[in-house]
mmCIF file with all atom_site columns, C-alpha atoms in Angstrom:
data_model
loop_
_atom_site.group_PDB
_atom_site.id
_atom_site.type_symbol
_atom_site.label_atom_id
_atom_site.label_alt_id
_atom_site.label_comp_id
_atom_site.label_asym_id
_atom_site.label_entity_id
_atom_site.label_seq_id
_atom_site.pdbx_PDB_ins_code
_atom_site.Cartn_x
_atom_site.Cartn_y
_atom_site.Cartn_z
_atom_site.occupancy
_atom_site.B_iso_or_equiv
_atom_site.pdbx_formal_charge
_atom_site.auth_seq_id
_atom_site.auth_comp_id
_atom_site.auth_asym_id
_atom_site.auth_atom_id
_atom_site.pdbx_PDB_model_num
ATOM 1  C CA . UNK A 1 1  ? -20.769 0.074   19.255  1.00 46.00 ? 1  UNK A CA 1
ATOM 2  C CA . UNK A 1 2  ? -22.944 -3.138  19.315  1.00 46.00 ? 2  UNK A CA 1
ATOM 3  C CA . UNK A 1 3  ? -23.081 -5.977  16.227  1.00 48.00 ? 3  UNK A CA 1
ATOM 4  C CA . UNK A 1 4  ? -24.348 -8.700  14.991  1.00 52.00 ? 4  UNK A CA 1
ATOM 5  C CA . UNK A 1 5  ? -22.486 -11.786 14.186  1.00 53.00 ? 5  UNK A CA 1
ATOM 6  C CA . UNK A 1 6  ? -23.996 -14.752 14.426  1.00 56.00 ? 6  UNK A CA 1
ATOM 7  C CA . UNK A 1 7  ? -22.844 -17.857 15.716  1.00 56.00 ? 7  UNK A CA 1
ATOM 8  C CA . UNK A 1 8  ? -23.210 -21.073 15.256  1.00 55.00 ? 8  UNK A CA 1
ATOM 9  C CA . UNK A 1 9  ? -26.970 -20.590 13.918  1.00 54.00 ? 9  UNK A CA 1
ATOM 10 C CA . UNK A 1 10 ? -27.830 -16.798 16.421  1.00 54.00 ? 10 UNK A CA 1
ATOM 11 C CA . UNK A 1 11 ? -27.052 -13.826 16.459  1.00 53.00 ? 11 UNK A CA 1
ATOM 12 C CA . UNK A 1 12 ? -25.324 -12.275 19.902  1.00 51.00 ? 12 UNK A CA 1
ATOM 13 C CA . UNK A 1 13 ? -24.373 -9.201  20.405  1.00 52.00 ? 13 UNK A CA 1
ATOM 14 C CA . UNK A 1 14 ? -21.305 -8.486  21.077  1.00 48.00 ? 14 UNK A CA 1
ATOM 15 C CA . UNK A 1 15 ? -18.976 -4.886  21.441  1.00 48.00 ? 15 UNK A CA 1
ATOM 16 C CA . UNK A 1 16 ? -16.647 -3.210  18.826  1.00 49.00 ? 16 UNK A CA 1
ATOM 17 C CA . UNK A 1 17 ? -13.790 -2.619  20.593  1.00 52.00 ? 17 UNK A CA 1
ATOM 18 C CA . UNK A 1 18 ? -11.018 0.145   18.792  1.00 53.00 ? 18 UNK A CA 1
ATOM 19 C CA . UNK A 1 19 ? -10.532 0.762   15.597  1.00 53.00 ? 19 UNK A CA 1
ATOM 20 C CA . UNK A 1 20 ? -7.501  0.866   13.738  1.00 52.00 ? 20 UNK A CA 1
ATOM 21 C CA . UNK A 1 21 ? -8.104  3.829   11.749  1.00 59.00 ? 21 UNK A CA 1
ATOM 22 C CA . UNK A 1 22 ? -7.765  3.961   6.963   1.00 71.00 ? 22 UNK A CA 1
ATOM 23 C CA . UNK A 1 23 ? -4.217  4.271   6.462   1.00 75.00 ? 23 UNK A CA 1
ATOM 24 C CA . UNK A 1 24 ? -5.000  4.146   2.286   1.00 75.00 ? 24 UNK A CA 1
ATOM 25 C CA . UNK A 1 25 ? -4.637  8.111   3.002   1.00 78.00 ? 25 UNK A CA 1
ATOM 26 C CA . UNK A 1 26 ? -2.554  7.871   5.612   1.00 86.00 ? 26 UNK A CA 1
ATOM 27 C CA . UNK A 1 27 ? 0.215   11.093  5.541   1.00 89.00 ? 27 UNK A CA 1
ATOM 28 C CA . UNK A 1 28 ? 2.958   8.112   5.824   1.00 89.00 ? 28 UNK A CA 1
ATOM 29 C CA . UNK A 1 29 ? 1.482   6.255   3.204   1.00 92.00 ? 29 UNK A CA 1
ATOM 30 C CA . UNK A 1 30 ? 1.270   8.854   0.471   1.00 93.00 ? 30 UNK A CA 1
ATOM 31 C CA . UNK A 1 31 ? 4.986   9.484   1.479   1.00 94.00 ? 31 UNK A CA 1
ATOM 32 C CA . UNK A 1 32 ? 6.163   6.333   0.633   1.00 95.00 ? 32 UNK A CA 1
ATOM 33 C CA . UNK A 1 33 ? 3.996   6.264   -2.380  1.00 96.00 ? 33 UNK A CA 1
ATOM 34 C CA . UNK A 1 34 ? 5.956   9.435   -3.136  1.00 96.00 ? 34 UNK A CA 1
ATOM 35 C CA . UNK A 1 35 ? 8.853   7.955   -2.503  1.00 97.00 ? 35 UNK A CA 1
ATOM 36 C CA . UNK A 1 36 ? 7.697   4.453   -4.428  1.00 97.00 ? 36 UNK A CA 1
ATOM 37 C CA . UNK A 1 37 ? 6.528   7.256   -7.571  1.00 98.00 ? 37 UNK A CA 1
ATOM 38 C CA . UNK A 1 38 ? 9.909   9.229   -7.584  1.00 97.00 ? 38 UNK A CA 1
ATOM 39 C CA . UNK A 1 39 ? 12.485  6.374   -8.066  1.00 97.00 ? 39 UNK A CA 1
ATOM 40 C CA . UNK A 1 40 ? 10.704  4.986   -10.950 1.00 97.00 ? 40 UNK A CA 1
ATOM 41 C CA . UNK A 1 41 ? 10.802  8.125   -12.421 1.00 98.00 ? 41 UNK A CA 1
ATOM 42 C CA . UNK A 1 42 ? 14.223  8.237   -11.617 1.00 97.00 ? 42 UNK A CA 1
ATOM 43 C CA . UNK A 1 43 ? 14.746  5.488   -12.821 1.00 97.00 ? 43 UNK A CA 1
ATOM 44 C CA . UNK A 1 44 ? 13.435  6.631   -16.669 1.00 97.00 ? 44 UNK A CA 1
ATOM 45 C CA . UNK A 1 45 ? 11.156  3.751   -15.582 1.00 97.00 ? 45 UNK A CA 1
ATOM 46 C CA . UNK A 1 46 ? 7.429   4.615   -17.218 1.00 97.00 ? 46 UNK A CA 1
ATOM 47 C CA . UNK A 1 47 ? 4.686   2.614   -14.947 1.00 97.00 ? 47 UNK A CA 1
ATOM 48 C CA . UNK A 1 48 ? 4.195   0.073   -17.768 1.00 97.00 ? 48 UNK A CA 1
ATOM 49 C CA . UNK A 1 49 ? 7.147   -0.329  -17.945 1.00 97.00 ? 49 UNK A CA 1
ATOM 50 C CA . UNK A 1 50 ? 7.489   -1.149  -13.920 1.00 98.00 ? 50 UNK A CA 1
ATOM 51 C CA . UNK A 1 51 ? 4.341   -3.222  -14.501 1.00 97.00 ? 51 UNK A CA 1
ATOM 52 C CA . UNK A 1 52 ? 5.999   -5.518  -17.669 1.00 97.00 ? 52 UNK A CA 1
ATOM 53 C CA . UNK A 1 53 ? 9.016   -5.649  -14.808 1.00 96.00 ? 53 UNK A CA 1
ATOM 54 C CA . UNK A 1 54 ? 6.161   -6.792  -11.860 1.00 97.00 ? 54 UNK A CA 1
ATOM 55 C CA . UNK A 1 55 ? 4.246   -8.838  -14.540 1.00 96.00 ? 55 UNK A CA 1
ATOM 56 C CA . UNK A 1 56 ? 0.942   -6.719  -13.577 1.00 97.00 ? 56 UNK A CA 1
ATOM 57 C CA . UNK A 1 57 ? -1.460  -4.361  -15.617 1.00 96.00 ? 57 UNK A CA 1
ATOM 58 C CA . UNK A 1 58 ? -0.054  -1.494  -16.380 1.00 95.00 ? 58 UNK A CA 1
ATOM 59 C CA . UNK A 1 59 ? -3.343  0.589   -14.836 1.00 96.00 ? 59 UNK A CA 1
ATOM 60 C CA . UNK A 1 60 ? -2.134  -1.556  -10.641 1.00 97.00 ? 60 UNK A CA 1
ATOM 61 C CA . UNK A 1 61 ? 0.779   0.595   -10.576 1.00 97.00 ? 61 UNK A CA 1
ATOM 62 C CA . UNK A 1 62 ? -1.096  4.114   -11.032 1.00 97.00 ? 62 UNK A CA 1
ATOM 63 C CA . UNK A 1 63 ? -4.126  2.580   -8.721  1.00 97.00 ? 63 UNK A CA 1
ATOM 64 C CA . UNK A 1 64 ? -1.146  2.056   -6.609  1.00 97.00 ? 64 UNK A CA 1
ATOM 65 C CA . UNK A 1 65 ? 0.204   5.613   -7.387  1.00 97.00 ? 65 UNK A CA 1
ATOM 66 C CA . UNK A 1 66 ? -2.944  7.478   -7.405  1.00 95.00 ? 66 UNK A CA 1
ATOM 67 C CA . UNK A 1 67 ? -3.699  6.211   -3.451  1.00 93.00 ? 67 UNK A CA 1
ATOM 68 C CA . UNK A 1 68 ? -6.819  3.983   -4.906  1.00 93.00 ? 68 UNK A CA 1
ATOM 69 C CA . UNK A 1 69 ? -5.305  0.397   -4.368  1.00 94.00 ? 69 UNK A CA 1
ATOM 70 C CA . UNK A 1 70 ? -3.578  -0.533  -0.659  1.00 93.00 ? 70 UNK A CA 1
ATOM 71 C CA . UNK A 1 71 ? -0.271  -2.890  -1.331  1.00 94.00 ? 71 UNK A CA 1
ATOM 72 C CA . UNK A 1 72 ? 0.849   -5.623  1.217   1.00 94.00 ? 72 UNK A CA 1
ATOM 73 C CA . UNK A 1 73 ? 4.409   -6.683  2.214   1.00 94.00 ? 73 UNK A CA 1
ATOM 74 C CA . UNK A 1 74 ? 4.491   -8.848  -0.191  1.00 96.00 ? 74 UNK A CA 1
ATOM 75 C CA . UNK A 1 75 ? 3.582   -6.380  -2.859  1.00 97.00 ? 75 UNK A CA 1
ATOM 76 C CA . UNK A 1 76 ? 6.018   -3.761  -1.509  1.00 97.00 ? 76 UNK A CA 1
ATOM 77 C CA . UNK A 1 77 ? 8.762   -6.049  -0.914  1.00 97.00 ? 77 UNK A CA 1
ATOM 78 C CA . UNK A 1 78 ? 8.150   -6.775  -5.107  1.00 97.00 ? 78 UNK A CA 1
ATOM 79 C CA . UNK A 1 79 ? 8.427   -3.418  -6.404  1.00 97.00 ? 79 UNK A CA 1
ATOM 80 C CA . UNK A 1 80 ? 10.920  -2.282  -3.866  1.00 97.00 ? 80 UNK A CA 1
ATOM 81 C CA . UNK A 1 81 ? 13.435  -5.349  -5.542  1.00 97.00 ? 81 UNK A CA 1
ATOM 82 C CA . UNK A 1 82 ? 11.499  -4.625  -9.480  1.00 97.00 ? 82 UNK A CA 1
ATOM 83 C CA . UNK A 1 83 ? 13.627  -0.719  -8.786  1.00 97.00 ? 83 UNK A CA 1
ATOM 84 C CA . UNK A 1 84 ? 16.234  -2.461  -7.080  1.00 97.00 ? 84 UNK A CA 1
ATOM 85 C CA . UNK A 1 85 ? 15.144  0.130   -3.383  1.00 97.00 ? 85 UNK A CA 1
ATOM 86 C CA . UNK A 1 86 ? 15.870  -1.776  0.117   1.00 97.00 ? 86 UNK A CA 1
ATOM 87 C CA . UNK A 1 87 ? 12.225  -1.604  1.478   1.00 96.00 ? 87 UNK A CA 1
ATOM 88 C CA . UNK A 1 88 ? 13.647  -0.703  5.052   1.00 95.00 ? 88 UNK A CA 1
ATOM 89 C CA . UNK A 1 89 ? 14.588  2.775   3.348   1.00 94.00 ? 89 UNK A CA 1
ATOM 90 C CA . UNK A 1 90 ? 10.733  2.892   3.088   1.00 93.00 ? 90 UNK A CA 1
ATOM 91 C CA . UNK A 1 91 ? 9.707   1.765   6.300   1.00 92.00 ? 91 UNK A CA 1
ATOM 92 C CA . UNK A 1 92 ? 11.277  4.264   7.641   1.00 91.00 ? 92 UNK A CA 1
ATOM 93 C CA . UNK A 1 93 ? 9.419   6.719   5.999   1.00 85.00 ? 93 UNK A CA 1
ATOM 94 C CA . UNK A 1 94 ? 6.465   5.512   8.064   1.00 82.00 ? 94 UNK A CA 1
ATOM 95 C CA . UNK A 1 95 ? 7.499   5.174   11.434  1.00 84.00 ? 95 UNK A CA 1
ATOM 96 C CA . UNK A 1 96 ? 8.611   8.786   11.021  1.00 72.00 ? 96 UNK A CA 1
ATOM 97 C CA . UNK A 1 97 ? 5.393   11.109  12.310  1.00 60.00 ? 97 UNK A CA 1
#
């Protein structure tokens, strides 16, 4: 596949080498989100409770749990901290195939 890339006011053709697939719907990512959701429920927290702890709208938690929004690393760690979870356990979920 060739892409047009602006370069100093002109367009150059470059080849697109290797692309990573989207991870939002990867089975490992879904397992991670299920682990976070189960932990929230186990702790008796509502989405609103967790959102308040994080200082975000409750819709943020809902979108994460519905896999409509992908967590970055810092967000993942903050979510874990808010629920007293060890982030390393979540990473192990991702590394198991």
